[in-house]
PDB file of C-alpha atoms in Angstrom:
ATOM      1  CA  MET A   9      35.819  39.477   5.549  1.00 48.00           C
ATOM      2  CA  GLN A  10      32.169  40.305   5.855  1.00 56.00           C
ATOM      3  CA  PHE A  11      29.305  37.933   4.817  1.00 52.00           C
ATOM      4  CA  ASP A  12      27.796  40.447   2.236  1.00 53.00           C
ATOM      5  CA  LEU A  13      31.252  40.628   0.637  1.00 57.00           C
ATOM      6  CA  LEU A  14      31.281  36.774   0.609  1.00 54.00           C
ATOM      7  CA  ILE A  15      27.872  36.411  -1.352  1.00 55.00           C
ATOM      8  CA  GLY A  16      28.873  39.327  -3.485  1.00 56.00           C
ATOM      9  CA  GLY A  17      32.117  37.605  -4.440  1.00 50.00           C
ATOM     10  CA  GLN A  18      34.142  40.797  -3.949  1.00 52.00           C
ATOM     11  CA  GLY A  19      37.083  40.576  -1.626  1.00 49.00           C
ATOM     12  CA  SER A  20      37.511  36.984  -2.131  1.00 56.00           C
ATOM     13  CA  GLU A  21      40.693  35.913  -3.861  1.00 64.00           C
ATOM     14  CA  TRP A  22      39.684  32.182  -3.784  1.00 70.00           C
ATOM     15  CA  GLY A  23      36.751  29.915  -4.846  1.00 76.00           C
ATOM     16  CA  MET A  24      33.833  30.418  -7.187  1.00 77.00           C
ATOM     17  CA  SER A  25      32.471  33.771  -8.138  1.00 79.00           C
ATOM     18  CA  THR A  26      28.922  34.806  -7.522  1.00 79.00           C
ATOM     19  CA  GLY A  27      28.224  34.088 -11.330  1.00 82.00           C
ATOM     20  CA  TRP A  28      29.568  30.779 -11.401  1.00 86.00           C
ATOM     21  CA  ARG A  29      27.539  29.849  -8.307  1.00 86.00           C
ATOM     22  CA  LEU A  30      24.446  31.149  -9.687  1.00 89.00           C
ATOM     23  CA  ARG A  31      25.116  29.572 -12.981  1.00 91.00           C
ATOM     24  CA  SER A  32      25.850  26.216 -11.166  1.00 93.00           C
ATOM     25  CA  ILE A  33      22.706  26.304  -9.027  1.00 93.00           C
ATOM     26  CA  TYR A  34      20.505  27.396 -12.319  1.00 94.00           C
ATOM     27  CA  PHE A  35      21.750  24.411 -14.313  1.00 96.00           C
ATOM     28  CA  ALA A  36      21.544  21.977 -11.492  1.00 96.00           C
ATOM     29  CA  LEU A  37      17.851  22.770 -10.711  1.00 96.00           C
ATOM     30  CA  ILE A  38      17.288  22.513 -14.708  1.00 97.00           C
ATOM     31  CA  LEU A  39      18.837  18.919 -14.584  1.00 97.00           C
ATOM     32  CA  LEU A  40      16.829  18.033 -11.351  1.00 97.00           C
ATOM     33  CA  GLY A  41      13.729  19.230 -13.008  1.00 97.00           C
ATOM     34  CA  LEU A  42      14.296  17.338 -16.339  1.00 97.00           C
ATOM     35  CA  SER A  43      15.122  14.270 -14.292  1.00 96.00           C
ATOM     36  CA  ASN A  44      11.957  14.427 -12.456  1.00 95.00           C
ATOM     37  CA  PHE A  45       9.723  14.981 -15.553  1.00 96.00           C
ATOM     38  CA  ILE A  46      11.410  12.106 -17.578  1.00 93.00           C
ATOM     39  CA  TYR A  47      10.824   9.884 -14.472  1.00 90.00           C
ATOM     40  CA  HIS A  48       7.289  10.830 -14.011  1.00 89.00           C
ATOM     41  CA  VAL A  49       6.771  10.144 -17.977  1.00 89.00           C
ATOM     42  CA  LYS A  50       8.810   7.002 -18.388  1.00 86.00           C
ATOM     43  CA  LYS A  51       8.498   5.081 -15.113  1.00 82.00           C
ATOM     44  CA  PRO A  52       7.336   1.540 -15.667  1.00 79.00           C
ATOM     45  CA  TYR A  53       3.657   1.368 -15.344  1.00 81.00           C
ATOM     46  CA  ILE A  54       3.760  -1.113 -12.360  1.00 82.00           C
ATOM     47  CA  PHE A  55       5.303   1.613 -10.038  1.00 82.00           C
ATOM     48  CA  ARG A  56       1.836   3.380 -10.006  1.00 83.00           C
ATOM     49  CA  PHE A  57       0.776   0.476  -7.953  1.00 88.00           C
ATOM     50  CA  GLY A  58       3.841   0.328  -5.644  1.00 87.00           C
ATOM     51  CA  LYS A  59       7.527   1.255  -5.908  1.00 83.00           C
ATOM     52  CA  ASN A  60       8.643  -1.984  -4.080  1.00 88.00           C
ATOM     53  CA  ILE A  61       7.386  -5.633  -4.504  1.00 88.00           C
ATOM     54  CA  GLN A  62       5.571  -5.739  -1.050  1.00 91.00           C
ATOM     55  CA  ASP A  63       3.378  -2.630  -1.790  1.00 92.00           C
ATOM     56  CA  PHE A  64       2.841  -3.712  -5.246  1.00 90.00           C
ATOM     57  CA  ALA A  65       1.429  -7.106  -4.296  1.00 91.00           C
ATOM     58  CA  ARG A  66      -0.528  -5.605  -1.492  1.00 91.00           C
ATOM     59  CA  ASN A  67      -2.237  -2.929  -3.723  1.00 92.00           C
ATOM     60  CA  CYS A  68      -2.726  -5.237  -6.583  1.00 91.00           C
ATOM     61  CA  LEU A  69      -4.501  -7.777  -4.551  1.00 90.00           C
ATOM     62  CA  LYS A  70      -6.883  -5.265  -3.312  1.00 91.00           C
ATOM     63  CA  LEU A  71      -7.520  -3.712  -6.806  1.00 90.00           C
ATOM     64  CA  PHE A  72      -7.117  -6.087  -9.606  1.00 91.00           C
ATOM     65  CA  THR A  73      -9.938  -8.147 -10.977  1.00 88.00           C
ATOM     66  CA  PHE A  74      -9.925 -11.783 -12.238  1.00 88.00           C
ATOM     67  CA  GLY A  75      -9.288 -10.282 -15.767  1.00 89.00           C
ATOM     68  CA  ASN A  76      -6.130  -8.599 -14.673  1.00 90.00           C
ATOM     69  CA  PHE A  77      -4.827 -11.820 -12.996  1.00 91.00           C
ATOM     70  CA  GLN A  78      -5.542 -13.783 -16.121  1.00 91.00           C
ATOM     71  CA  SER A  79      -3.971 -11.300 -18.453  1.00 91.00           C
ATOM     72  CA  ILE A  80      -0.789 -11.459 -16.259  1.00 90.00           C
ATOM     73  CA  HIS A  81      -1.119 -15.324 -16.220  1.00 91.00           C
ATOM     74  CA  LEU A  82      -1.218 -15.503 -20.144  1.00 90.00           C
ATOM     75  CA  GLN A  83       1.809 -13.156 -20.400  1.00 88.00           C
ATOM     76  CA  ILE A  84       3.820 -15.469 -17.962  1.00 88.00           C
ATOM     77  CA  ARG A  85       2.688 -18.694 -19.841  1.00 87.00           C
ATOM     78  CA  GLU A  86       3.668 -16.955 -23.232  1.00 87.00           C
ATOM     79  CA  SER A  87       7.427 -16.898 -22.449  1.00 85.00           C
ATOM     80  CA  ASP A  88       9.898 -18.527 -19.993  1.00 82.00           C
ATOM     81  CA  PRO A  89       9.646 -17.279 -16.240  1.00 78.00           C
ATOM     82  CA  PHE A  90      12.108 -14.816 -15.274  1.00 79.00           C
ATOM     83  CA  THR A  91      12.085 -15.926 -11.623  1.00 79.00           C
ATOM     84  CA  SER A  92      11.167 -19.032  -9.647  1.00 82.00           C
ATOM     85  CA  ASP A  93       7.748 -17.357  -8.807  1.00 81.00           C
ATOM     86  CA  GLY A  94       6.611 -17.799 -12.486  1.00 82.00           C
ATOM     87  CA  LYS A  95       7.142 -21.557 -12.349  1.00 84.00           C
ATOM     88  CA  TYR A  96       3.811 -22.384 -10.829  1.00 85.00           C
ATOM     89  CA  TYR A  97       1.427 -25.258 -11.937  1.00 83.00           C
ATOM     90  CA  ASP A  98      -1.405 -24.640 -14.332  1.00 83.00           C
ATOM     91  CA  SER A  99      -3.467 -27.003 -12.179  1.00 88.00           C
ATOM     92  CA  GLU A 100      -3.030 -24.612  -9.461  1.00 90.00           C
ATOM     93  CA  TRP A 101      -4.301 -21.656 -11.736  1.00 89.00           C
ATOM     94  CA  ASP A 102      -7.200 -23.819 -12.990  1.00 89.00           C
ATOM     95  CA  GLY A 103      -8.293 -24.398  -9.444  1.00 89.00           C
ATOM     96  CA  PHE A 104      -8.275 -20.651  -8.501  1.00 89.00           C
ATOM     97  CA  LYS A 105     -10.112 -19.794 -11.728  1.00 87.00           C
ATOM     98  CA  LYS A 106     -12.935 -22.246 -10.727  1.00 85.00           C
ATOM     99  CA  ALA A 107     -13.000 -20.969  -7.142  1.00 85.00           C
ATOM    100  CA  ALA A 108     -13.260 -17.300  -8.582  1.00 83.00           C
ATOM    101  CA  LEU A 109     -15.823 -17.426 -11.324  1.00 77.00           C
ATOM    102  CA  ASN A 110     -19.206 -18.667 -11.757  1.00 68.00           C
ATOM    103  CA  GLU A 111     -19.869 -21.545 -13.838  1.00 68.00           C
ATOM    104  CA  GLY A 112     -21.992 -20.628 -16.876  1.00 53.00           C
ATOM    105  CA  GLU A 113     -21.524 -16.784 -16.526  1.00 58.00           C
ATOM    106  CA  GLY A 114     -23.306 -14.581 -19.083  1.00 56.00           C
ATOM    107  CA  THR A 115     -25.995 -17.444 -19.633  1.00 52.00           C
ATOM    108  CA  ASP A 116     -29.470 -18.184 -17.968  1.00 54.00           C
ATOM    109  CA  SER A 117     -27.877 -21.204 -16.464  1.00 52.00           C
ATOM    110  CA  VAL A 118     -25.301 -19.423 -14.340  1.00 49.00           C
ATOM    111  CA  GLU A 119     -24.347 -21.115 -11.241  1.00 56.00           C
ATOM    112  CA  TYR A 120     -23.238 -18.778  -8.459  1.00 57.00           C
ATOM    113  CA  THR A 121     -20.547 -21.088  -6.942  1.00 60.00           C
ATOM    114  CA  GLY A 122     -17.580 -18.697  -7.375  1.00 65.00           C
ATOM    115  CA  ASN A 123     -16.515 -16.362  -4.528  1.00 77.00           C
ATOM    116  CA  TRP A 124     -13.802 -13.806  -5.635  1.00 80.00           C
ATOM    117  CA  GLU A 125     -12.659 -12.944  -2.075  1.00 84.00           C
ATOM    118  CA  LEU A 126     -12.772 -16.496  -0.950  1.00 87.00           C
ATOM    119  CA  ALA A 127     -10.720 -17.533  -3.869  1.00 87.00           C
ATOM    120  CA  LYS A 128      -8.193 -14.797  -3.393  1.00 88.00           C
ATOM    121  CA  SER A 129      -7.590 -15.820   0.207  1.00 87.00           C
ATOM    122  CA  LYS A 130      -7.430 -19.529  -0.665  1.00 89.00           C
ATOM    123  CA  TYR A 131      -5.041 -18.942  -3.540  1.00 89.00           C
ATOM    124  CA  GLY A 132      -3.252 -16.053  -1.988  1.00 88.00           C
ATOM    125  CA  SER A 133       0.479 -17.660  -2.478  1.00 90.00           C
ATOM    126  CA  LEU A 134      -0.278 -18.214  -6.182  1.00 91.00           C
ATOM    127  CA  LEU A 135      -1.483 -14.701  -6.672  1.00 93.00           C
ATOM    128  CA  ARG A 136       1.430 -13.175  -4.808  1.00 93.00           C
ATOM    129  CA  SER A 137       3.869 -15.500  -6.951  1.00 92.00           C
ATOM    130  CA  ILE A 138       2.135 -14.231 -10.213  1.00 92.00           C
ATOM    131  CA  LEU A 139       2.419 -10.611  -8.965  1.00 92.00           C
ATOM    132  CA  ASN A 140       5.995 -11.064  -7.846  1.00 90.00           C
ATOM    133  CA  GLU A 141       6.825 -12.452 -11.372  1.00 89.00           C
ATOM    134  CA  HIS A 142       4.789  -9.509 -13.090  1.00 89.00           C
ATOM    135  CA  PHE A 143       6.575  -6.924 -10.877  1.00 89.00           C
ATOM    136  CA  PHE A 144      10.208  -8.263 -11.824  1.00 84.00           C
ATOM    137  CA  ARG A 145       9.154  -8.387 -15.514  1.00 81.00           C
ATOM    138  CA  GLY A 146       7.579  -4.798 -15.378  1.00 78.00           C
ATOM    139  CA  ASN A 147      10.588  -3.449 -13.527  1.00 73.00           C
ATOM    140  CA  GLN A 148      12.869  -4.297 -16.502  1.00 74.00           C
ATOM    141  CA  LEU A 149      10.796  -1.964 -18.823  1.00 71.00           C
ATOM    142  CA  ASN A 150      12.092   1.678 -19.569  1.00 77.00           C
ATOM    143  CA  ARG A 151      15.391   0.786 -17.564  1.00 81.00           C
ATOM    144  CA  ALA A 152      17.373   2.978 -19.933  1.00 86.00           C
ATOM    145  CA  TRP A 153      15.105   5.932 -19.187  1.00 87.00           C
ATOM    146  CA  LEU A 154      15.623   5.170 -15.355  1.00 87.00           C
ATOM    147  CA  VAL A 155      19.427   5.183 -15.945  1.00 91.00           C
ATOM    148  CA  VAL A 156      19.169   8.646 -17.784  1.00 93.00           C
ATOM    149  CA  CYS A 157      17.172   9.943 -14.785  1.00 93.00           C
ATOM    150  CA  ILE A 158      19.681   8.781 -12.415  1.00 94.00           C
ATOM    151  CA  THR A 159      22.531  10.437 -14.510  1.00 96.00           C
ATOM    152  CA  LEU A 160      20.800  13.695 -14.662  1.00 97.00           C
ATOM    153  CA  SER A 161      19.802  13.955 -11.127  1.00 97.00           C
ATOM    154  CA  SER A 162      23.311  12.891  -9.965  1.00 97.00           C
ATOM    155  CA  LEU A 163      24.805  15.570 -12.129  1.00 97.00           C
ATOM    156  CA  GLY A 164      22.221  18.042 -10.763  1.00 97.00           C
ATOM    157  CA  TYR A 165      23.085  17.390  -7.201  1.00 97.00           C
ATOM    158  CA  ALA A 166      26.849  17.543  -7.883  1.00 95.00           C
ATOM    159  CA  MET A 167      26.243  20.972  -9.498  1.00 94.00           C
ATOM    160  CA  LEU A 168      24.386  21.769  -6.264  1.00 95.00           C
ATOM    161  CA  ILE A 169      27.000  20.655  -3.940  1.00 95.00           C
ATOM    162  CA  LEU A 170      29.796  22.718  -5.488  1.00 92.00           C
ATOM    163  CA  PRO A 171      28.607  26.208  -4.715  1.00 90.00           C
ATOM    164  CA  SER A 172      27.191  25.027  -1.437  1.00 90.00           C
ATOM    165  CA  MET A 173      30.529  23.716  -0.266  1.00 90.00           C
ATOM    166  CA  ASP A 174      32.264  26.964  -1.925  1.00 88.00           C
ATOM    167  CA  LEU A 175      30.095  29.266   0.210  1.00 84.00           C
ATOM    168  CA  LEU A 176      30.337  26.996   3.269  1.00 86.00           C
ATOM    169  CA  LEU A 177      34.321  27.074   3.144  1.00 85.00           C
ATOM    170  CA  LYS A 178      34.091  30.847   2.748  1.00 82.00           C
ATOM    171  CA  VAL A 179      31.716  31.136   5.674  1.00 81.00           C
ATOM    172  CA  ILE A 180      33.932  29.131   7.837  1.00 85.00           C
ATOM    173  CA  TRP A 181      37.049  30.884   6.679  1.00 80.00           C
ATOM    174  CA  SER A 182      35.585  34.367   7.357  1.00 77.00           C
ATOM    175  CA  SER A 183      34.321  33.150  10.642  1.00 79.00           C
ATOM    176  CA  VAL A 184      37.812  31.908  11.683  1.00 80.00           C
ATOM    177  CA  ILE A 185      39.599  35.146  10.607  1.00 74.00           C
ATOM    178  CA  ASN A 186      36.994  37.674  12.325  1.00 64.00           C
TER     179      ASN A 186
END
């Protein structure tokens, strides 16, 4: 059996026809594209800073301001912690706040005692704990959409494997016969 007969589907008594292979590939690519689109639209916001906890913490320590950390701190304090990282002492947070900010900011009597970079290095373990807790909480968001993406992409890959395996078996069979 020649290869052009294999891809044309004539002369083959078994396996998928050309039409079914093309349909399978077409719908597989649609499912994969839809899955990719949904993921980019619905992925948790924290994934924009890093897809794993190490990248997330490293990027946030570089990019976040005191206001970002304070917002996260308040969110953690509004509810029960999800992990042990959320169980830090408020006195440690107050020490970080004092080290990071200038006393009397926004007034004429501002005292330039705060040093943001020094405070980040001194209280790095506290900030990493806050970020770890925040990553875990943020990772819970849109979980149903992530399951939809995984399901769609799994179906898409399965639909790609079928015609690929069919064609592979036909090529091997034709090579053995000829």
